[in-house]
PDB file of C-alpha atoms in Angstrom:
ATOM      1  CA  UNK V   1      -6.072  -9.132   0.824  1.00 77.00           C
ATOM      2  CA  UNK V   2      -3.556  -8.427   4.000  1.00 75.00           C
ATOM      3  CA  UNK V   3      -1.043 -10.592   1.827  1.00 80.00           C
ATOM      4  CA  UNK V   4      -1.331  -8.195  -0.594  1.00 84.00           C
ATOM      5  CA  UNK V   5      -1.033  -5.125   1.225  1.00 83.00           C
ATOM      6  CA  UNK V   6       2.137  -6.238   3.376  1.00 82.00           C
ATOM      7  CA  UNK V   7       4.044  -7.341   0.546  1.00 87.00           C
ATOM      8  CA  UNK V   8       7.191  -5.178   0.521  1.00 88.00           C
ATOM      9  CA  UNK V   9       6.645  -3.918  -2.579  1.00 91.00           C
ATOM     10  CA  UNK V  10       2.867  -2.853  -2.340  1.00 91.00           C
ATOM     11  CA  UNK V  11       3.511  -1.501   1.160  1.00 89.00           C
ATOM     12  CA  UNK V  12       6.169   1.036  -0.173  1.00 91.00           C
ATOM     13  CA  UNK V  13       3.862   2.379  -2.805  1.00 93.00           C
ATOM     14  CA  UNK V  14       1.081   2.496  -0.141  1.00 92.00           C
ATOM     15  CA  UNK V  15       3.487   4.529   2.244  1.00 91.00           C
ATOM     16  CA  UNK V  16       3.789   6.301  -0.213  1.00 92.00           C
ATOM     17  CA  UNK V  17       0.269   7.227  -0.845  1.00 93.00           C
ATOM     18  CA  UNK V  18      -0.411   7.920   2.771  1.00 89.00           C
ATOM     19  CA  UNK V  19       0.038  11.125   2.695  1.00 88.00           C
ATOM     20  CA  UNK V  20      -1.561  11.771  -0.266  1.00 92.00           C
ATOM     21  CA  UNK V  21      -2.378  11.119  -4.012  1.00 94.00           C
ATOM     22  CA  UNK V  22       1.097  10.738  -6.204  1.00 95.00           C
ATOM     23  CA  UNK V  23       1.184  10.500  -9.729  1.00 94.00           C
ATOM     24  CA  UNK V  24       2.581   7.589 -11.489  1.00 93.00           C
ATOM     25  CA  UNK V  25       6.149   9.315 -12.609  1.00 93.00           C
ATOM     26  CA  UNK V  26       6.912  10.540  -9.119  1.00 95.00           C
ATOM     27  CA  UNK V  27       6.386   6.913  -7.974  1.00 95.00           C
ATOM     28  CA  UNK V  28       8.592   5.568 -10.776  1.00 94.00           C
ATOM     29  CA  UNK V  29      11.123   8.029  -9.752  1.00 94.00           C
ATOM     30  CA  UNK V  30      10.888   7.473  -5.928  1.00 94.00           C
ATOM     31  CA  UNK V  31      10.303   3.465  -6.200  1.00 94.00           C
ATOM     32  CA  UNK V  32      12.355   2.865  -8.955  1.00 94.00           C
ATOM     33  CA  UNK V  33       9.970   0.281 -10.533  1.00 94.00           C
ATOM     34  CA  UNK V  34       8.484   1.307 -14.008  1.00 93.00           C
ATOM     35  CA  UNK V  35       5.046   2.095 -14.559  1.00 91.00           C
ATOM     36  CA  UNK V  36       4.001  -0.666 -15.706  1.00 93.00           C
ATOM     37  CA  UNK V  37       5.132  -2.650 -12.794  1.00 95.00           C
ATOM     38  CA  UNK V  38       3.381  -0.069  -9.867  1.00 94.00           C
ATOM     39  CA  UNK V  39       0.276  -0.797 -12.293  1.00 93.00           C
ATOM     40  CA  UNK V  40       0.712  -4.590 -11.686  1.00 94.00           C
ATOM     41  CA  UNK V  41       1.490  -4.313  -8.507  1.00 95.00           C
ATOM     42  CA  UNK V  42      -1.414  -2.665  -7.291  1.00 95.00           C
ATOM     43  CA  UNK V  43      -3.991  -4.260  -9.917  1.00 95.00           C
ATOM     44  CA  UNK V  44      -5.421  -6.386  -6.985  1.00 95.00           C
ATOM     45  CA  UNK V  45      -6.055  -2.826  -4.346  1.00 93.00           C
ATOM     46  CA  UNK V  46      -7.109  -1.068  -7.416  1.00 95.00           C
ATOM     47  CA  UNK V  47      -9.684  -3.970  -8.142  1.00 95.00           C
ATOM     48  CA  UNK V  48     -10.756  -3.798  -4.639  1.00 93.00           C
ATOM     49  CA  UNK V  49     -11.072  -0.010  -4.170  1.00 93.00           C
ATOM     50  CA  UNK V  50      -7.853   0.426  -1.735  1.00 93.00           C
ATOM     51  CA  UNK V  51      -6.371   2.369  -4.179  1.00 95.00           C
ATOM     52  CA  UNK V  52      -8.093   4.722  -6.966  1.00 95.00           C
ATOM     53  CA  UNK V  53      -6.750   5.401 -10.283  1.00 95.00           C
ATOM     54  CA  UNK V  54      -6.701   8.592 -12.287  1.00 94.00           C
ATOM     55  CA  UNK V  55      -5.946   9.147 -15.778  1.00 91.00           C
ATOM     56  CA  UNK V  56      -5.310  12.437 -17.362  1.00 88.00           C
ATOM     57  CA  UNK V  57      -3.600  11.659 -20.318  1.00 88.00           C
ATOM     58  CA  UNK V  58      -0.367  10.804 -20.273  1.00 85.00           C
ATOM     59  CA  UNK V  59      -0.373  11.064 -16.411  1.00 88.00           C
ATOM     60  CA  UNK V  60      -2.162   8.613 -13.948  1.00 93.00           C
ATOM     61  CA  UNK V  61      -2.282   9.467  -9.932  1.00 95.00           C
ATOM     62  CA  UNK V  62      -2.603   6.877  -7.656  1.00 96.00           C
ATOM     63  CA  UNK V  63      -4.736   7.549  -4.282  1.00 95.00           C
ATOM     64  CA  UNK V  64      -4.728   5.347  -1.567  1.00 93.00           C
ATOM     65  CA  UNK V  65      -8.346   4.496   0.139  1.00 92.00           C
ATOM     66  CA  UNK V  66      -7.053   5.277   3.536  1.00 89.00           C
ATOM     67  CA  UNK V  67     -10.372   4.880   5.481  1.00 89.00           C
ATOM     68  CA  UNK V  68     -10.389   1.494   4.246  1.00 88.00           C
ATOM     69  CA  UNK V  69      -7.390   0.146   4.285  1.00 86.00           C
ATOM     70  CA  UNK V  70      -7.611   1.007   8.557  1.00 83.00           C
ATOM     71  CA  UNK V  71     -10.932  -0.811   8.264  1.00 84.00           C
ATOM     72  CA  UNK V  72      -8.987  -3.926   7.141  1.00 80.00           C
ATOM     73  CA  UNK V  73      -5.979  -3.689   9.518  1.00 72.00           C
ATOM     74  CA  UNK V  74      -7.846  -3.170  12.499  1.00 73.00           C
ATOM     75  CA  UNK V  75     -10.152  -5.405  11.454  1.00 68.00           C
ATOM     76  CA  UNK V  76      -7.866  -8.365  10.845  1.00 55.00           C
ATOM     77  CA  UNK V  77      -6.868 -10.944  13.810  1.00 56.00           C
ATOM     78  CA  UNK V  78      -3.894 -12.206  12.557  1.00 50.00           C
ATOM     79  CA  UNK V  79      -2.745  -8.321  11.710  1.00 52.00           C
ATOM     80  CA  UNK V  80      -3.234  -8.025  15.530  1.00 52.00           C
ATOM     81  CA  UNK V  81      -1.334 -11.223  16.908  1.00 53.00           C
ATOM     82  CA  UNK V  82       1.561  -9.876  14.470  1.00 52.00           C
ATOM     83  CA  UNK V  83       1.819  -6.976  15.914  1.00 52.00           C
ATOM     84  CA  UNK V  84       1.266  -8.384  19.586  1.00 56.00           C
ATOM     85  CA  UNK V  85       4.522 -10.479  18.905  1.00 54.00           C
ATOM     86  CA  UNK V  86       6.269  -7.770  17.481  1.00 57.00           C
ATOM     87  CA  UNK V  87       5.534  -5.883  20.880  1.00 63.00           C
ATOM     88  CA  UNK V  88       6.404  -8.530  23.338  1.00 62.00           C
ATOM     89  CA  UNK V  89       9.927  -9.196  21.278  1.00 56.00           C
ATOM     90  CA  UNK V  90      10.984  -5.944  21.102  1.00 59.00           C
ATOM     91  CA  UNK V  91      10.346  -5.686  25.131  1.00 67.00           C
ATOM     92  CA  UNK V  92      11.938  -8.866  25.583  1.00 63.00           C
ATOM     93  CA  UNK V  93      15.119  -7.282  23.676  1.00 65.00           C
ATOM     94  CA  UNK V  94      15.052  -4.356  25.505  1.00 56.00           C
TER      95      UNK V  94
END
């Protein structure tokens, strides 16, 4: 699941949807990707209950689980050595 959630392209949607539910045509507009591609690109979250779906017709809104996507990045070792490396480099280049 964490590969799925840092891809670049699932991460911007999810920024996105951290502050809140978006519908699907200001994500097209933002993102530029289609609908169909956000869809895609966030079957595997939706599947998993990261991110919930609403459809009222035409329009679907996209709302990001937020209590449980923390759960799985402070829950994740590797998530934590990342950012442990990311911490000591950017010391090291300071």
């Amino acid at each position: 699941m964490l590969d799925t959630l840092v891809d670049p392209d699932v991460s911007s949607i999810l920024l996105e949807l951290e502050n809140g539910s978006k519908n699907s045509s200001y994500l097209t507009e933002k993102l530029k990707f289609t609908d169909n591609e956000i869809h895609n690109k966030l079957s595997y979250v939706i599947q998993h209950d990261f991110v919930k779906i609403n459809k009222i017709g035409n329009e679907t809104t996209f709302t990001a689980n937020q209590e449980k996507l923390d759960k799985i990045m402070e829950s994740d070792e590797n998530f934590s050595g990342v950012v442990d490396g990311l911490t000591e480099l950017d010391s090291f280049l300071n």
